Amino acid sequence: AQTVTQSQPEMSVQEAETVTLSCTYDTSESDYYLFWYKQPPSRQMILVIRQEAYKQQNATENRFSVNFQKAAKSFSLKISDSQLGDAAMYFCAYTVDYGGSQGNLIFGKGTKLSVKP
Amino acid sequence: GAGVSQTPSNKVTEKGKYVELRCDPISGHTALYWYRQSLGQGPEFLIYFQGTGAADDSGLPNDRFFAVRPEGSVSTLKIQRTERGDSAVYLCASSLGGLESEGNTIYFGEGSWLTVV
């Protein structure tokens, strides 16, 4: 069975500094997608960044970037120049790519990020 | 609408009662998902609709849970004979279609917080 593990229940970062959130996953599939979602207190899950497993290049979205290590089944999120608005729960998620149809999203337990002014 | 809309945002019900939670997806989105998020956990997949039909209902925990999407737009999650363990945030999400299209994003609503007393 596919699983997603986030080993850091809580993390803290100083405003303007850089923080890295860890995620590992377990799968026997070769084609899949990985995501990082942000969930503020409003409860709405917001997509931060996505990575296709067949792409070797790490995805980047402005201050957010990932370190995707397929062999190690690792998918960490780096937030640069942290801002107060980055404070939230961050969830790593995985889904299988069935070559045109998708599987359901499997989420980790989340990491609560605090940003100190 | 502009985003995924869920009603009610909060619902308190007595053990044994019947509950309906409604989801109005983004206009034109053919794919619709229900997830359940318990306190301190990541969302867990319940059911996925493609159009009017349930493409994958493997996450429904038991036969007390049922979901419909009769016209391929609004969906209703129905819970019979509610139990205290059903207390959670029920998240709905929608997307244009499958994940095979790069840039196709799953958009989440703010959830319905169900408390069974």
Short mmCIF file of C-alpha atoms in Angstrom, two decimals:
data_model
loop_
_atom_site.label_atom_id
_atom_site.label_comp_id
_atom_site.label_asym_id
_atom_site.label_seq_id
_atom_site.Cartn_x
_atom_site.Cartn_y
_atom_site.Cartn_z
CA ALA A 1 0.00 0.00 0.00
CA GLN A 2 1.13 3.51 -0.70
CA THR A 3 1.96 5.63 2.33
CA VAL A 4 3.18 9.18 2.90
CA THR A 5 5.22 10.05 5.99
CA GLN A 6 5.95 13.50 7.37
CA SER A 7 8.32 13.05 10.29
CA GLN A 8 8.19 16.63 11.58
CA PRO A 9 4.92 17.38 13.41
CA GLU A 10 6.01 20.99 13.98
CA MET A 11 8.62 23.33 12.57
CA SER A 12 9.53 26.93 13.27
CA VAL A 13 11.37 29.48 11.16
CA GLN A 14 12.39 33.09 11.56
CA GLU A 15 10.84 35.54 9.13
CA ALA A 16 13.01 35.94 5.99
CA GLU A 17 14.89 32.71 6.72
CA THR A 18 14.70 29.38 4.89
CA VAL A 19 13.02 26.22 6.14
CA THR A 20 12.80 22.69 4.74
CA LEU A 21 9.90 20.34 5.39
CA SER A 22 10.49 16.61 4.95
CA CYS A 23 8.34 14.00 3.26
CA THR A 24 8.97 10.39 2.36
CA TYR A 25 6.64 8.01 0.59
CA ASP A 26 6.39 4.35 -0.17
CA THR A 27 5.15 3.01 -3.48
CA SER A 28 5.85 0.30 -6.01
CA GLU A 29 4.53 2.45 -8.86
CA SER A 30 6.86 4.16 -11.32
CA ASP A 31 4.50 6.87 -12.54
CA TYR A 32 2.96 9.15 -9.96
CA TYR A 33 2.53 12.74 -8.85
CA LEU A 34 3.63 14.41 -5.64
CA PHE A 35 2.20 17.55 -4.11
CA TRP A 36 2.62 19.95 -1.24
CA TYR A 37 -0.58 21.53 0.06
CA LYS A 38 -0.92 24.37 2.56
CA GLN A 39 -3.86 24.46 5.00
CA PRO A 40 -4.32 27.71 6.93
CA PRO A 41 -6.82 27.98 9.82
CA SER A 42 -9.58 28.59 7.28
CA ARG A 43 -9.27 24.83 6.51
CA GLN A 44 -9.06 25.30 2.74
CA MET A 45 -6.30 23.19 1.22
CA ILE A 46 -4.23 25.26 -1.20
CA LEU A 47 -1.85 23.70 -3.72
CA VAL A 48 1.70 24.97 -3.21
CA ILE A 49 3.66 22.91 -5.70
CA ARG A 50 3.43 19.71 -7.73
CA GLN A 51 6.01 17.28 -9.17
CA GLU A 52 5.59 14.61 -11.82
CA ALA A 53 7.71 11.55 -11.03
CA TYR A 54 8.95 11.23 -14.61
CA LYS A 55 10.50 14.69 -14.49
CA GLN A 56 14.04 14.81 -13.14
CA GLN A 57 14.00 18.58 -12.73
CA ASN A 58 12.82 19.79 -9.35
CA ALA A 59 9.68 21.91 -9.42
CA THR A 60 9.88 25.56 -8.36
CA GLU A 61 7.15 28.10 -7.66
CA ASN A 62 8.53 31.48 -6.62
CA ARG A 63 9.82 31.06 -3.03
CA PHE A 64 8.84 27.38 -2.92
CA SER A 65 10.97 24.61 -4.34
CA VAL A 66 11.24 20.87 -3.88
CA ASN A 67 14.07 18.39 -3.63
CA PHE A 68 12.73 15.26 -5.33
CA GLN A 69 14.85 12.16 -4.85
CA LYS A 70 13.02 9.35 -6.66
CA ALA A 71 15.36 6.54 -5.67
CA ALA A 72 15.20 7.54 -2.03
CA LYS A 73 11.44 8.22 -2.28
CA SER A 74 11.95 11.61 -0.72
CA PHE A 75 10.13 14.84 -1.54
CA SER A 76 11.09 17.80 0.66
CA LEU A 77 9.74 21.34 0.42
CA LYS A 78 12.00 24.36 0.80
CA ILE A 79 10.49 27.72 1.63
CA SER A 80 12.86 30.64 1.07
CA ASP A 81 12.47 34.14 2.51
CA SER A 82 9.74 32.92 4.86
CA GLN A 83 6.83 35.28 5.42
CA LEU A 84 4.30 35.50 8.24
CA GLY A 85 1.61 34.38 5.81
CA ASP A 86 3.43 31.09 5.28
CA ALA A 87 2.39 29.93 8.75
CA ALA A 88 0.03 26.98 8.27
CA MET A 89 -0.22 23.20 8.20
CA TYR A 90 1.65 21.72 5.25
CA PHE A 91 0.65 18.39 3.82
CA CYS A 92 2.60 16.21 1.45
CA ALA A 93 0.43 14.14 -0.90
CA TYR A 94 0.83 11.44 -3.52
CA THR A 95 -1.29 10.03 -6.30
CA VAL A 96 -0.72 7.35 -8.88
CA ASP A 97 -0.71 8.25 -12.56
CA TYR A 98 -2.67 5.54 -14.35
CA GLY A 99 -1.69 6.91 -17.74
CA GLY A 100 -4.70 9.11 -18.21
CA SER A 101 -6.78 8.44 -15.16
CA GLN A 102 -5.82 9.36 -11.68
CA GLY A 103 -5.79 7.73 -8.35
CA ASN A 104 -6.95 9.35 -5.17
CA LEU A 105 -4.68 11.66 -3.18
CA ILE A 106 -2.89 10.06 -0.21
CA PHE A 107 -1.85 12.61 2.40
CA GLY A 108 0.72 12.62 5.15
CA LYS A 109 -0.19 13.72 8.68
CA GLY A 110 1.10 17.23 8.13
CA THR A 111 3.71 19.59 9.53
CA LYS A 112 2.66 22.70 11.42
CA LEU A 113 4.88 25.59 10.39
CA SER A 114 5.23 28.64 12.62
CA VAL A 115 6.91 31.82 11.39
CA LYS A 116 8.46 34.10 14.01
CA PRO A 117 8.61 37.84 13.32
CA GLY B 1 -19.11 29.93 -8.48
CA ALA B 2 -15.62 31.25 -7.94
CA GLY B 3 -14.55 28.38 -5.73
CA VAL B 4 -15.73 25.10 -4.25
CA SER B 5 -18.59 25.85 -1.89
CA GLN B 6 -19.58 23.58 1.00
CA THR B 7 -22.59 23.80 3.27
CA PRO B 8 -23.07 23.77 6.15
CA SER B 9 -19.69 25.01 7.37
CA ASN B 10 -20.45 23.60 10.81
CA LYS B 11 -22.95 20.98 11.88
CA VAL B 12 -23.65 19.56 15.33
CA THR B 13 -25.86 16.50 15.42
CA GLU B 14 -26.90 13.86 17.90
CA LYS B 15 -25.64 10.31 17.73
CA GLY B 16 -27.92 8.20 15.55
CA LYS B 17 -29.20 11.08 13.42
CA TYR B 18 -28.98 11.43 9.64
CA VAL B 19 -26.79 14.14 8.11
CA GLU B 20 -26.36 15.58 4.62
CA LEU B 21 -23.35 17.64 3.56
CA ARG B 22 -23.48 19.54 0.29
CA CYS B 23 -20.72 20.43 -2.16
CA ASP B 24 -21.02 22.84 -5.07
CA PRO B 25 -17.92 22.45 -7.26
CA ILE B 26 -16.32 25.00 -9.52
CA SER B 27 -18.45 25.45 -12.63
CA GLY B 28 -17.36 23.12 -15.43
CA HIS B 29 -15.33 20.78 -13.25
CA THR B 30 -16.19 17.19 -14.08
CA ALA B 31 -14.22 15.55 -11.28
CA LEU B 32 -15.40 15.82 -7.67
CA TYR B 33 -13.86 14.33 -4.53
CA TRP B 34 -14.82 13.89 -0.91
CA TYR B 35 -12.21 13.61 1.84
CA ARG B 36 -12.50 13.29 5.60
CA GLN B 37 -10.01 14.96 7.92
CA SER B 38 -9.93 13.97 11.57
CA LEU B 39 -8.24 16.15 14.16
CA GLY B 40 -4.46 16.09 13.81
CA GLN B 41 -4.54 13.98 10.67
CA GLY B 42 -4.23 14.50 6.95
CA PRO B 43 -7.31 14.17 4.74
CA GLU B 44 -8.43 10.65 3.90
CA PHE B 45 -10.04 9.84 0.57
CA LEU B 46 -13.69 8.83 0.61
CA ILE B 47 -15.08 8.92 -2.94
CA TYR B 48 -14.36 10.30 -6.40
CA PHE B 49 -16.92 11.21 -9.06
CA GLN B 50 -16.27 11.65 -12.76
CA GLY B 51 -19.43 13.28 -14.01
CA THR B 52 -22.46 11.65 -12.43
CA GLY B 53 -20.87 8.33 -11.63
CA ALA B 54 -18.72 7.29 -8.71
CA ALA B 55 -15.42 6.27 -10.33
CA ASP B 56 -13.90 5.16 -7.03
CA ASP B 57 -15.77 4.75 -3.74
CA SER B 58 -13.16 2.58 -2.07
CA GLY B 59 -12.63 5.08 0.75
CA LEU B 60 -16.16 5.04 2.12
CA PRO B 61 -15.72 3.48 5.58
CA ASN B 62 -19.01 1.53 5.71
CA ASP B 63 -22.52 1.39 4.34
CA ARG B 64 -23.67 4.27 6.55
CA PHE B 65 -21.87 6.60 4.15
CA PHE B 66 -23.26 7.35 0.71
CA ALA B 67 -22.70 10.10 -1.85
CA VAL B 68 -24.56 11.20 -4.95
CA ARG B 69 -24.02 13.59 -7.81
CA PRO B 70 -27.19 13.20 -9.88
CA GLU B 71 -26.62 15.94 -12.45
CA GLY B 72 -22.84 15.93 -12.55
CA SER B 73 -22.51 19.15 -10.61
CA VAL B 74 -23.61 19.44 -6.96
CA SER B 75 -22.82 16.47 -4.74
CA THR B 76 -24.30 15.41 -1.42
CA LEU B 77 -22.53 13.23 1.14
CA LYS B 78 -25.05 11.38 3.26
CA ILE B 79 -24.28 9.81 6.63
CA GLN B 80 -26.86 7.59 8.31
CA ARG B 81 -27.03 6.65 11.99
CA THR B 82 -24.15 8.99 12.85
CA GLU B 83 -21.59 7.90 15.43
CA ARG B 84 -19.23 9.99 17.56
CA GLY B 85 -16.33 8.65 15.50
CA ASP B 86 -17.79 10.34 12.42
CA SER B 87 -16.84 13.73 13.89
CA ALA B 88 -14.39 15.33 11.46
CA VAL B 89 -14.02 17.96 8.77
CA TYR B 90 -15.45 16.72 5.48
CA LEU B 91 -13.60 18.31 2.55
CA CYS B 92 -14.89 18.50 -0.98
CA ALA B 93 -12.68 19.20 -3.98
CA SER B 94 -13.08 19.47 -7.72
CA SER B 95 -10.94 19.53 -10.85
CA LEU B 96 -11.41 19.93 -14.59
CA GLY B 97 -10.61 16.31 -15.19
CA GLY B 98 -7.85 13.85 -14.55
CA LEU B 99 -4.38 14.72 -13.40
CA GLU B 100 -2.92 13.73 -16.73
CA SER B 101 -3.14 17.30 -17.90
CA GLU B 102 -0.29 19.36 -16.55
CA GLY B 103 -1.60 22.32 -14.66
CA ASN B 104 -4.84 20.53 -13.86
CA THR B 105 -5.28 21.34 -10.22
CA ILE B 106 -7.57 19.96 -7.54
CA TYR B 107 -9.31 22.83 -5.74
CA PHE B 108 -10.60 22.28 -2.23
CA GLY B 109 -13.49 23.86 -0.38
CA GLU B 110 -13.26 25.02 3.23
CA GLY B 111 -14.95 21.91 4.50
CA SER B 112 -17.94 21.04 6.65
CA TRP B 113 -17.07 20.51 10.29
CA LEU B 114 -19.29 17.74 11.65
CA THR B 115 -19.58 17.14 15.37
CA VAL B 116 -21.58 14.17 16.61
CA VAL B 117 -22.56 14.43 20.29
#
